[in-house]
Short mmCIF file of C-alpha atoms and ligand atoms in Angstrom, two decimals:
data_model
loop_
_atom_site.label_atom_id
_atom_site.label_comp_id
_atom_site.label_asym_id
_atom_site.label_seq_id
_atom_site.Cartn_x
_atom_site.Cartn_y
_atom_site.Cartn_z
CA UNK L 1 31.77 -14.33 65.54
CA UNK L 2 29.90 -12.63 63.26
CA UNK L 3 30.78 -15.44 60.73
CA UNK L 4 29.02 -18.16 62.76
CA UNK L 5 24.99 -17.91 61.85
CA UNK L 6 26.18 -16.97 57.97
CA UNK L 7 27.58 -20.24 58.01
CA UNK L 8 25.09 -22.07 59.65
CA UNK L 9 22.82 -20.67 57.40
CA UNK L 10 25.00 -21.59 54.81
CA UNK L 11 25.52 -25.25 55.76
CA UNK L 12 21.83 -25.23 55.81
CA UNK L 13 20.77 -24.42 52.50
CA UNK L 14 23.87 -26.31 50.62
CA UNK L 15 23.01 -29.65 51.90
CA UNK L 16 21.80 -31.63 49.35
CA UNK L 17 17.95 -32.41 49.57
CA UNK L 18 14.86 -33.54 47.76
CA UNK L 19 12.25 -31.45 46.50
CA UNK L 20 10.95 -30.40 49.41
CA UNK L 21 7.14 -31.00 48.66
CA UNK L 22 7.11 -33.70 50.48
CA UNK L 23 6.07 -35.92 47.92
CA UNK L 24 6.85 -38.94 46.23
CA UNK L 25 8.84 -40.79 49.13
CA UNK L 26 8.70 -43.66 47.57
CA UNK L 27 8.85 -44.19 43.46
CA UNK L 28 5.52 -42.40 41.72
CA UNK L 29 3.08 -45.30 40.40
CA UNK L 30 0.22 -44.77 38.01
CA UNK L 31 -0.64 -44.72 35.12
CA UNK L 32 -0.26 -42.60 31.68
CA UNK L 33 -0.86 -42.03 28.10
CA UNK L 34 1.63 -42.11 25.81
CA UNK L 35 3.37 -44.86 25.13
CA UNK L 36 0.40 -46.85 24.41
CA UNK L 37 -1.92 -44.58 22.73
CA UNK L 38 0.55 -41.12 21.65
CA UNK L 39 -1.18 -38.75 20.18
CA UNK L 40 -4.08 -40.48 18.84
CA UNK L 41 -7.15 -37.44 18.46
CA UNK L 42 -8.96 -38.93 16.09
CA UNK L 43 -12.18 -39.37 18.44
CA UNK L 44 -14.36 -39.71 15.18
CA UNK L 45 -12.80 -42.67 13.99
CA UNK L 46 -11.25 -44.54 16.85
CA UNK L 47 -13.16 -43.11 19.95
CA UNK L 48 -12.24 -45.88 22.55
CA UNK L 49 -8.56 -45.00 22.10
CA UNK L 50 -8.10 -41.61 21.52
CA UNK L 51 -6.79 -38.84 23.69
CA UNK L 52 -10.30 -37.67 25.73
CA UNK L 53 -11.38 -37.42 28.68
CA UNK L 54 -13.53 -40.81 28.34
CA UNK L 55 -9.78 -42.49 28.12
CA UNK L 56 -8.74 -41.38 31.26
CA UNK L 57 -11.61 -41.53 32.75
CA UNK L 58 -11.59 -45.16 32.03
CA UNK L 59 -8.68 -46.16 33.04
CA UNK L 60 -9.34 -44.10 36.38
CA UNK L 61 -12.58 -46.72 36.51
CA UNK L 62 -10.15 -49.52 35.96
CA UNK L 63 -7.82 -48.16 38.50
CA UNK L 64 -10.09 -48.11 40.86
CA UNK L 65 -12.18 -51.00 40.52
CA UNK L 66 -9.40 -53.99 39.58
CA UNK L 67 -7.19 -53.73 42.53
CA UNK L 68 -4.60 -51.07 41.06
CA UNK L 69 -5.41 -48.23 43.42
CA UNK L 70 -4.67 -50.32 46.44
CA UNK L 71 -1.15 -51.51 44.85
CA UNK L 72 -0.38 -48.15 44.85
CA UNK L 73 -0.80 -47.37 41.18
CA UNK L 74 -2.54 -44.48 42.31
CA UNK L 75 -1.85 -41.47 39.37
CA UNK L 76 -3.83 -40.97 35.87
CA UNK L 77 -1.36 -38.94 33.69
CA UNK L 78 -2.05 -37.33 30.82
CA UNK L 79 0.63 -36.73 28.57
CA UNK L 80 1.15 -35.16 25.20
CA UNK L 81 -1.79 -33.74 22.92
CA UNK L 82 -4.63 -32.83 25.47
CA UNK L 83 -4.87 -29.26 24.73
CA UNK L 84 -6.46 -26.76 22.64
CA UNK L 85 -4.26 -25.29 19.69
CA UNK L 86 -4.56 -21.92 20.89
CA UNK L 87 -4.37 -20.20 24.67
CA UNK L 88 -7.75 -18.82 25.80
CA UNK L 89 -7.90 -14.97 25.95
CA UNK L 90 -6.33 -14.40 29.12
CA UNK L 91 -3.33 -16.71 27.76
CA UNK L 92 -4.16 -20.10 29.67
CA UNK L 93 -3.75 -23.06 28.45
CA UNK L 94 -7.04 -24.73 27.80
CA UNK L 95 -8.27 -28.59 27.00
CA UNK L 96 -9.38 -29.31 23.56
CA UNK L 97 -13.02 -28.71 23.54
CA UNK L 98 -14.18 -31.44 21.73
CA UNK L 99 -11.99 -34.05 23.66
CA UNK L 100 -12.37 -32.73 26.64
CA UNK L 101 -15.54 -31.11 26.85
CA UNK L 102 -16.10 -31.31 30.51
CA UNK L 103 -12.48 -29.18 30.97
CA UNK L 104 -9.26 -30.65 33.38
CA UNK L 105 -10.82 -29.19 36.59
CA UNK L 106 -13.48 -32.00 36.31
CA UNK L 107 -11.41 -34.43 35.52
CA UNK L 108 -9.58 -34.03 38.65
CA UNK L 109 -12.85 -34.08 40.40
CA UNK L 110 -13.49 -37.53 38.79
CA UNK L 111 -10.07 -38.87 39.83
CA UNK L 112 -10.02 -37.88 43.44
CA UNK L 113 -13.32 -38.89 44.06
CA UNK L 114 -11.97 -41.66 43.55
CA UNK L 115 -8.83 -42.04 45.85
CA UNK L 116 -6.72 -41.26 42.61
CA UNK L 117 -4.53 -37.91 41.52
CA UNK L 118 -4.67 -36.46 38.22
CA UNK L 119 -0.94 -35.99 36.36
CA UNK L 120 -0.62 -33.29 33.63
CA UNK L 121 1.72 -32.40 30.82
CA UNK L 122 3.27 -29.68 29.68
CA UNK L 123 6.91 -28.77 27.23
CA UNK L 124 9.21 -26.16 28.29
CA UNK L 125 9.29 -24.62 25.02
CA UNK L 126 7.92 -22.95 22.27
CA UNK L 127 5.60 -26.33 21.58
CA UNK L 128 5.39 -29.57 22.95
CA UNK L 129 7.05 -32.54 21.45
CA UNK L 130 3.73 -33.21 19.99
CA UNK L 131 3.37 -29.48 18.39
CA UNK L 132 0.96 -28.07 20.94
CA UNK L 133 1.81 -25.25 22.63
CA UNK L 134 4.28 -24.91 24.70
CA UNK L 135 5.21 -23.14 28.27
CA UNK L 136 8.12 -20.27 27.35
CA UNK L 137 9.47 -18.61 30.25
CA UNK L 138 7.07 -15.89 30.52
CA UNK L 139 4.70 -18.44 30.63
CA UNK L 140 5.56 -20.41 33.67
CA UNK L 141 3.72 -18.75 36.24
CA UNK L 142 0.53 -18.89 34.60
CA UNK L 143 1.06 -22.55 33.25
CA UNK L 144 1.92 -23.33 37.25
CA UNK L 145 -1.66 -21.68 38.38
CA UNK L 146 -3.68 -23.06 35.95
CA UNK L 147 -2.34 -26.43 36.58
CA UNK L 148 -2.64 -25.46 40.41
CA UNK L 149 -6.20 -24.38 39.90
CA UNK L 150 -7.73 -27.39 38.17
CA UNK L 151 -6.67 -29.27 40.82
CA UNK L 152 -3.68 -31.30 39.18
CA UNK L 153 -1.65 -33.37 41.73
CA UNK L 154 1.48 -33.84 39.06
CA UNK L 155 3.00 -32.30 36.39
CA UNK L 156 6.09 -33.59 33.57
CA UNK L 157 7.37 -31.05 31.92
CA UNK L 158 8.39 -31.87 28.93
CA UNK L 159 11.96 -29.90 26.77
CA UNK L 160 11.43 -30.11 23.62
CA UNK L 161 11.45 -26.77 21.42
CA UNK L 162 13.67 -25.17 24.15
CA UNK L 163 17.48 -24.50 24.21
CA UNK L 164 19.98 -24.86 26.68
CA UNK L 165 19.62 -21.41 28.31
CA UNK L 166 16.01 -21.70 28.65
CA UNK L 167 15.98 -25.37 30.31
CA UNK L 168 18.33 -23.34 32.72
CA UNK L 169 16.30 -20.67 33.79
CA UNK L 170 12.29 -22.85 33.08
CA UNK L 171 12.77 -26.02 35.28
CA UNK L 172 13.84 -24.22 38.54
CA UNK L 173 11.45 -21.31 37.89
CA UNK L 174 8.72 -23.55 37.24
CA UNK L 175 9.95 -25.54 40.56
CA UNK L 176 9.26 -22.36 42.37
CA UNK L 177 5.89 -21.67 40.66
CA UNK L 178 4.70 -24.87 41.34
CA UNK L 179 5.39 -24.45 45.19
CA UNK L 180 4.14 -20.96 44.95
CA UNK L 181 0.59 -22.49 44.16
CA UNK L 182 0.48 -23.76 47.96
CA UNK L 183 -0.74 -27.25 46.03
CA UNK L 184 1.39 -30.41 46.27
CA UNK L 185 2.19 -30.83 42.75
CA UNK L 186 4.64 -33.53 41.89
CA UNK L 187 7.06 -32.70 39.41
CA UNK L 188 8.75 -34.63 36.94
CA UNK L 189 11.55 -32.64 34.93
CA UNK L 190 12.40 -34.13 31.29
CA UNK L 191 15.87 -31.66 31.57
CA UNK L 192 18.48 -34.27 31.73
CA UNK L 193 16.84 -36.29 28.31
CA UNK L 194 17.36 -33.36 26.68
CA UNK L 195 21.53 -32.65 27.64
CA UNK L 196 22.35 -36.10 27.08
CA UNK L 197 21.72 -37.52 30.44
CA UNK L 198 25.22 -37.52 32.57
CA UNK L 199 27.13 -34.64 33.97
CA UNK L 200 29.36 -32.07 33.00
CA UNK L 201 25.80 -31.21 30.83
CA UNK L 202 23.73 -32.48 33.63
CA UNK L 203 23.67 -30.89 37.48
CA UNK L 204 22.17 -33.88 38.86
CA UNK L 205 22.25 -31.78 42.63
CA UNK L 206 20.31 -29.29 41.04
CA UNK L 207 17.84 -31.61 39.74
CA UNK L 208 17.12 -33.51 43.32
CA UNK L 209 16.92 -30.27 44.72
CA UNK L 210 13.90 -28.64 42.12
CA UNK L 211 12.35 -32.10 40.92
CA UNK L 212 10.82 -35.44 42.07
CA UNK L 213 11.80 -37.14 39.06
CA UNK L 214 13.24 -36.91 36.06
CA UNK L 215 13.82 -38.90 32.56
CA UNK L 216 17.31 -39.37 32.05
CA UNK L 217 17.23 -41.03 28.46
CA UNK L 218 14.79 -41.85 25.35
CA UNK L 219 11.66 -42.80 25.43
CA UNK L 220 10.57 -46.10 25.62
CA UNK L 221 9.36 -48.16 22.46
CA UNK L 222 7.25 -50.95 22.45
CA UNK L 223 10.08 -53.70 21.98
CA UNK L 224 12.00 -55.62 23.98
CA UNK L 225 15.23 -54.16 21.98
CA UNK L 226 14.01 -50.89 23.99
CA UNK L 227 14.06 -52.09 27.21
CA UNK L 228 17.22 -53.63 26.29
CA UNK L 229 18.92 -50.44 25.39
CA UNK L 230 17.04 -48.29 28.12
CA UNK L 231 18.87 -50.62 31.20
CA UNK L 232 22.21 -50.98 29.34
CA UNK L 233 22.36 -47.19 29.38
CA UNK L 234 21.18 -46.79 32.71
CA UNK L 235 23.36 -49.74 34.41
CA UNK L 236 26.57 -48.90 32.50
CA UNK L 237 25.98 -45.25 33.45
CA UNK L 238 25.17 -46.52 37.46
CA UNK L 239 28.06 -44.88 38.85
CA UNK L 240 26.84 -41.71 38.01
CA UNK L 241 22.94 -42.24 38.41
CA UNK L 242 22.77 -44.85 41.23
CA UNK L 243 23.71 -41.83 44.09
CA UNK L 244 21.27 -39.71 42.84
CA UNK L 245 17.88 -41.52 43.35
CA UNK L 246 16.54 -41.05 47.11
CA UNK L 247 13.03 -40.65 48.57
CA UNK L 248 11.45 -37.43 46.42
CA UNK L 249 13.98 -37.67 43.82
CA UNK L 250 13.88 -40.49 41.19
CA UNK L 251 15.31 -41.41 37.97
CA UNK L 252 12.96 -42.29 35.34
CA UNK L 253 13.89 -44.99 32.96
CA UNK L 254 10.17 -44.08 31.22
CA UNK L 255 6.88 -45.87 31.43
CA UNK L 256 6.11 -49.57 31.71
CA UNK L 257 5.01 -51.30 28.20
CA UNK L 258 3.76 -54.60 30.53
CA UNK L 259 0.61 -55.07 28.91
CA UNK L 260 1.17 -54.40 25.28
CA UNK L 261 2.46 -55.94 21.90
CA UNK L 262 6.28 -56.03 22.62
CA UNK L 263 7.04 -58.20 25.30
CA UNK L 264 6.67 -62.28 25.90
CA UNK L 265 5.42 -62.71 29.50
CA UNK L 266 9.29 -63.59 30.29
CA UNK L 267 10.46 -60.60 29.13
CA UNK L 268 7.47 -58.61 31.09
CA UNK L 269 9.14 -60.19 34.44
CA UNK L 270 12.28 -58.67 33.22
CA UNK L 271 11.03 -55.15 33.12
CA UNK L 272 9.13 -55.72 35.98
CA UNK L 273 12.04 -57.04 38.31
CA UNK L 274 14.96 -54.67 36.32
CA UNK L 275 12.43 -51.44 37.40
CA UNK L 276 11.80 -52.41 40.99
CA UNK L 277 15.89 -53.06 40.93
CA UNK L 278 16.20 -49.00 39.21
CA UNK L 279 13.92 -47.77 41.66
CA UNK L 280 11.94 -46.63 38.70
CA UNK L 281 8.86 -44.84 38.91
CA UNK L 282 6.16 -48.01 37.81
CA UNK L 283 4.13 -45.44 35.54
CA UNK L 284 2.45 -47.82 33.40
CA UNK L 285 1.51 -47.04 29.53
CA UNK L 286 -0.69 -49.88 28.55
CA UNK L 287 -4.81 -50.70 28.20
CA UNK L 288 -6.15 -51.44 31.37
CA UNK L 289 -9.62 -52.45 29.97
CA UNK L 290 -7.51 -55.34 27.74
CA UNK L 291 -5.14 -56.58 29.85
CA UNK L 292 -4.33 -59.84 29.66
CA UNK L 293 -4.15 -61.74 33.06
CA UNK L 294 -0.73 -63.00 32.93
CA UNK L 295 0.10 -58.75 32.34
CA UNK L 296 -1.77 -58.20 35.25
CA UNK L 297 -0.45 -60.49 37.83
CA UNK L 298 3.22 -59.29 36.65
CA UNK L 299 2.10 -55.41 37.21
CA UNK L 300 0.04 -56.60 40.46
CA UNK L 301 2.89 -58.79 41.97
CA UNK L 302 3.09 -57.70 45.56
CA UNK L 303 6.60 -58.54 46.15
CA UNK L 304 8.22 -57.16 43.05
CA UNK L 305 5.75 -53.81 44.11
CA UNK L 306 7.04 -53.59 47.94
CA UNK L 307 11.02 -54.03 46.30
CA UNK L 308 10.41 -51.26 44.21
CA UNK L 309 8.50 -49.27 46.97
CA UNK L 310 10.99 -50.14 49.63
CA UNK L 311 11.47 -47.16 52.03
CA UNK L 312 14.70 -47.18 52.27
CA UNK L 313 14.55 -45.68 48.48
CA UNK L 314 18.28 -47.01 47.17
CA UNK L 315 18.41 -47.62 43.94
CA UNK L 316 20.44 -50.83 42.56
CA UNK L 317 23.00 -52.12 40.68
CA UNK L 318 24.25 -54.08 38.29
CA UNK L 319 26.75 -56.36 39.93
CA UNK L 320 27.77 -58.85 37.29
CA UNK L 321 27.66 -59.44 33.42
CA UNK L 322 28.91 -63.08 33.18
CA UNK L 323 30.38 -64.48 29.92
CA UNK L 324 27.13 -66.30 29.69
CA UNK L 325 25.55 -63.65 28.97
CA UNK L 326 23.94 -63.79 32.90
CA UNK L 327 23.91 -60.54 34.87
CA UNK L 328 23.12 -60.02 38.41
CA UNK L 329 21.21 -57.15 39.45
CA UNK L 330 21.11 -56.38 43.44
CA UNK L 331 19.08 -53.73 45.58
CA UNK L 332 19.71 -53.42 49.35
CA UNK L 333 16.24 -52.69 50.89
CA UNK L 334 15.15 -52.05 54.88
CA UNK L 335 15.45 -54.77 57.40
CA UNK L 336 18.68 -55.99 55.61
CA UNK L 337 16.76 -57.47 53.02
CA UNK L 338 17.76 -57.27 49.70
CA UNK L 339 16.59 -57.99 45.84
CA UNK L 340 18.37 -59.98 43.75
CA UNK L 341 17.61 -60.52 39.57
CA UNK L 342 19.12 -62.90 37.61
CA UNK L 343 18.95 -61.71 34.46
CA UNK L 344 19.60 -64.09 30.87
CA UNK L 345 20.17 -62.28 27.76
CA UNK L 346 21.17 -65.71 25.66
CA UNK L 347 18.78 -66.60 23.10
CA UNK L 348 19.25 -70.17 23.01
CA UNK L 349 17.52 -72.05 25.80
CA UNK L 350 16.89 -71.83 29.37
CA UNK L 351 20.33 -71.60 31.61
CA UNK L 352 21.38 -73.38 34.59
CA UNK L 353 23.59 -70.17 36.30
CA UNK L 354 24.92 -71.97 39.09
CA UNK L 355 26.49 -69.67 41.95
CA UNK L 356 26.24 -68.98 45.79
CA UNK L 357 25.38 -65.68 47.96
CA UNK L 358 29.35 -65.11 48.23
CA UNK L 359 29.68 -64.43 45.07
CA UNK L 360 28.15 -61.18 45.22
CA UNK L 361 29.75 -60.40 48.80
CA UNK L 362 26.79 -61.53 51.07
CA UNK L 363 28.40 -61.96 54.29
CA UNK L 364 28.05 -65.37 56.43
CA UNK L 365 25.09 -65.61 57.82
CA UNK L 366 22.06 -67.83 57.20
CA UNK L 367 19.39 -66.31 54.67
CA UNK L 368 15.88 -67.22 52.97
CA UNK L 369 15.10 -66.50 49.62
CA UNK L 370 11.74 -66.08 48.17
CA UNK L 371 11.55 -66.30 45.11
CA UNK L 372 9.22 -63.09 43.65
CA UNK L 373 7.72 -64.86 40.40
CA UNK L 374 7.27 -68.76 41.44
CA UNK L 375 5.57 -67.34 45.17
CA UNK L 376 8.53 -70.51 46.62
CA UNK L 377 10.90 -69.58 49.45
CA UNK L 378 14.16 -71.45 49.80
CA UNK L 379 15.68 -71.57 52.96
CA UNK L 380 18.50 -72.49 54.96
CA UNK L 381 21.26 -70.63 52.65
CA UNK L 382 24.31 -69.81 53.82
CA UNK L 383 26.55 -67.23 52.19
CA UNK L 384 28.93 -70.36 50.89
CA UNK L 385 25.53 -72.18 49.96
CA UNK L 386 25.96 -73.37 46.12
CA UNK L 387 22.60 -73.28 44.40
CA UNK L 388 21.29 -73.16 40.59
CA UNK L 389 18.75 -70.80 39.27
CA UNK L 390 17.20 -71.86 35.88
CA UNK L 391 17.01 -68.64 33.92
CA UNK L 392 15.05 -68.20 30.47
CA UNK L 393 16.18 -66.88 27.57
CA UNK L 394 15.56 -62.61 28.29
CA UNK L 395 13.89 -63.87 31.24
CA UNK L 396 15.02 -63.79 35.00
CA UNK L 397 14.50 -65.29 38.45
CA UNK L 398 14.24 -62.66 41.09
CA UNK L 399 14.54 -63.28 44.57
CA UNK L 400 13.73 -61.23 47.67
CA UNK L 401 16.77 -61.85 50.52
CA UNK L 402 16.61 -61.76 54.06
CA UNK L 403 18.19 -62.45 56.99
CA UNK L 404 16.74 -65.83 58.71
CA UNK L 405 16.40 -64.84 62.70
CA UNK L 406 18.84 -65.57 65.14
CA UNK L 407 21.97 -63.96 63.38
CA UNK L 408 24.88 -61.99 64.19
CA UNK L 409 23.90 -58.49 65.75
CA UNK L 410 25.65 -56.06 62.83
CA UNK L 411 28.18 -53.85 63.60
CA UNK L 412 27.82 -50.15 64.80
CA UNK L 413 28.58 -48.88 61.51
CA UNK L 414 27.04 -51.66 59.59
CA UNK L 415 24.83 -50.20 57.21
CA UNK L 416 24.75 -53.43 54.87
CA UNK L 417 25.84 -55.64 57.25
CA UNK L 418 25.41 -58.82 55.07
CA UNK L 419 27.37 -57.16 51.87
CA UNK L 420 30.83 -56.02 52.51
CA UNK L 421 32.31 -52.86 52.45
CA UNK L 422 32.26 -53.05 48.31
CA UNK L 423 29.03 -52.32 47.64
CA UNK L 424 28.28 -50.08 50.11
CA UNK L 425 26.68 -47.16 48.72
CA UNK L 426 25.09 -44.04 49.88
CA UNK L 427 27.16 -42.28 53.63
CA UNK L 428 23.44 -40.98 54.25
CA UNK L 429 21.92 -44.29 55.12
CA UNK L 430 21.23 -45.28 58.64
CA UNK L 431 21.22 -49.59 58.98
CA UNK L 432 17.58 -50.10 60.42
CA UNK L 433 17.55 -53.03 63.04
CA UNK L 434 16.29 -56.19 61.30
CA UNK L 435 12.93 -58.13 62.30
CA UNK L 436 10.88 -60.44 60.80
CA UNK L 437 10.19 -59.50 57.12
CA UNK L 438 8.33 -61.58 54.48
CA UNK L 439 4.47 -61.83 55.84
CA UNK L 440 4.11 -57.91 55.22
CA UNK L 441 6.27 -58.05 51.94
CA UNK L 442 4.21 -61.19 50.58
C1 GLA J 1 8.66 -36.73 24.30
C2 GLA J 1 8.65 -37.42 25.66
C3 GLA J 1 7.65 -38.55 25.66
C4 GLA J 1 6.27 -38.00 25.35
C5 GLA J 1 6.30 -37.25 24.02
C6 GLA J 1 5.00 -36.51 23.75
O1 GLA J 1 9.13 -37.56 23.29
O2 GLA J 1 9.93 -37.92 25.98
O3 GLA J 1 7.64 -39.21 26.90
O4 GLA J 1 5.88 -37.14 26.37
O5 GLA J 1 7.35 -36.29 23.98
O6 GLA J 1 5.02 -35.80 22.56
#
């Protein structure tokens, strides 16, 4: 008898949960600093672009003002190379004082009077990746308050200059420090980057239980050959990684590059449709003052945005890698909707990829799809429906799938009642009962 409430209690703190902030639902969006402009701090020479408060405060401006915040891009990180050299004299970390002159805590200021939240950086380590110093485990707790008392909504903690044993003990403890503030702090935990990214090294149970997100894999490089080699890892690795994303706890295949010098405006779709298929935090990493507008309607396209949002918070899959060098990405999302990319990594011309709904184990049933790129809807497909999508060369055509009205009722069980029992993926998942989807998507 006595047995009973130790197990309850037991049963209640071994489930497997998010971070239980309450935070980050749905994948973080925003914006932040490094992959575009690194650690550029030479304010003398190349002022517009270096890392300063006027850079983030103008791209809060931009955030604001060109439509971003109400997208949902609604974070200004800063990342690497924001801080003095040396701890002040009570051993806080403190801004640069020539860069920042007007100190974090009014930064913040600037960003929520704005409708925006402020994101922060710091290395679990001796110094940060960029030689700045670093949070070591005595540390921590300080780091946390600072952080906490500036008024920063968001934190990645960064693992370079650490070892295994510290990583360990530093990202729970700091998980605890940061809830010990009483502020909703997001957390992003660069841990599994550093152990290679897949279990035995990586406790992905841990990780959803301590952070919101957390980068799996290298960083991102301004080339399409980056992206490239970001989603091979991350789709060939699926098994693994796909059960582990859920609202409050994300995988991060690192920041979008939409925007800069790397990527043809095909090849922007592609990271744009292969993150909202990931799940992926859309943390962009680009000049918002330059942006061209074909960038801009790709990083502002509603649909691709509410697939990546969806609340539901699955992450996809990789279904297919055709001899033609086609693959077929697919995302369930709520109302029995679902995403699908078609994805062309030929280099020769654009492809004809001729298939039908079956294919990838959509169940009878008559479906619309609206296309996420071209703004056209085709309707009146049936699973057995044989159409052809013309794909560009590291390009894709992404629809957005749903149910037309008047189907079959699902089953009891059905949780993806238009995909059979193969892709099925997460017990946890509840089917929602369908209605009407595409005017509040598009
Ligand atoms: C590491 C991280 C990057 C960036 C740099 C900063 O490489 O993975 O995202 O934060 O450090 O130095």
């Amino acid at each position: 008898m006595k047995l009973l409430p130790v197990i309850f209690l037991l049963a209640l703190t071994s489930a497997t949960s998010a971070l239980d902030n309450g935070l980050m639902r749905t994948p973080p969006m925003g914006w932040m600093s490094w992959e575009r402009f690194r650690c550029n701090i030479d304010c003398e020479n190349d002022p517009k672009n270096c890392i300063s408060e006027n850079l983030f405060r103008d791209m809060a401006d931009r955030l604001a003002e060109d439509g971003w915040k109400e997208m949902g891009y609604d974070h200004v990180m800063i990342d690497d190379c924001w801080s003095s050299m040396l701890r002040d004299k009570d051993g806080r970390l403190q801004p640069d004082p020539q860069r920042f002159p007007g100190g974090i805590a009014k930064l913040a200021r600037y960003l929520h009077d704005r409708g925006l939240k402020l994101g922060i950086y710091g290395d679990l380590g001796t110094h940060t990746c960029g030689g700045y110093p670093g949070t070591t485990l005595d540390k921590i707790e300080t780091d946390a308050q600072t952080f906490a008392s500036w008024g920063v909504d968001f934190l990645k903690l960064d693992g370079c200059y650490s070892n295994e044993e510290e990583q360990q003990k530093g990202y729970p403890l700091m998980s605890k420090a940061l809830n010990a503030t009483g502020r909703p702090i997001g957390y992003s935990c660069s841990w599994p980057a550093y152990r290679g990214g897949l279990p035995p090294s990586v406790n992905y149970t841990l990780l959803g239980e301590i952070c919101n997100l957390w980068r799996n894999y290298d960083d991102i490089q301004d080339s399409w050959d980056s992206v490239q080699d970001i989603t091979d890892w991350f789709f060939d690795n699926q098994e693994t990684l796909q059960p582990e994303a859920g609202p409050g706890r994300w995988n991060d295949p690192d920041m979008l590059i939409i925007g800069n010098f790397g990527l043809s405006v095909d090849q922007s779709r592609s990271q744009m449709a292969l993150w909202a298929i990931m799940a992926a935090p859309l943390i962009m990493s680009n000049d918002l003052r330059t942006l061209s507008s074909e960038a801009r309607a790709i990083l502002q396209n509603r649909a691709a945005i509410a697939i990546n949002q969806d609340p539901m918070g699955v992450q996809g899959r990789r279904l297919l890698q055709e001899r033609s060098q086609i693959e077929v990405y697919w995302r369930p999302l709520s109302q029995s909707a679902s995403a699908l990319v078609f994805l062309s990594r030929r280099q020769d011309m654009p492809y004809r990829y001729h298939t039908s709904l079956a294919k990838f184990n959509y169940t009878a049933g008559s479906y619309e799809a609206y296309d996420v790129f071209t703004g056209k809807t085709l309707s009146g497909l049936s699973a057995n429906t044989e159409f052809t999508v013309f794909i560009n060369p590291s390009g894709v055509v992404m629809w957005y799938v749903y149910p037309k009205m008047h189907y079959e009722q699902p089953q009891d069980d059905g949780r993806y009642p238009y995909v059979r029992q193969k892709y099925r993926m997460s017990s946890s998942l509840r089917f929602h009962k369908p209605r009407v989807v595409p005017p509040s998507l598009l």
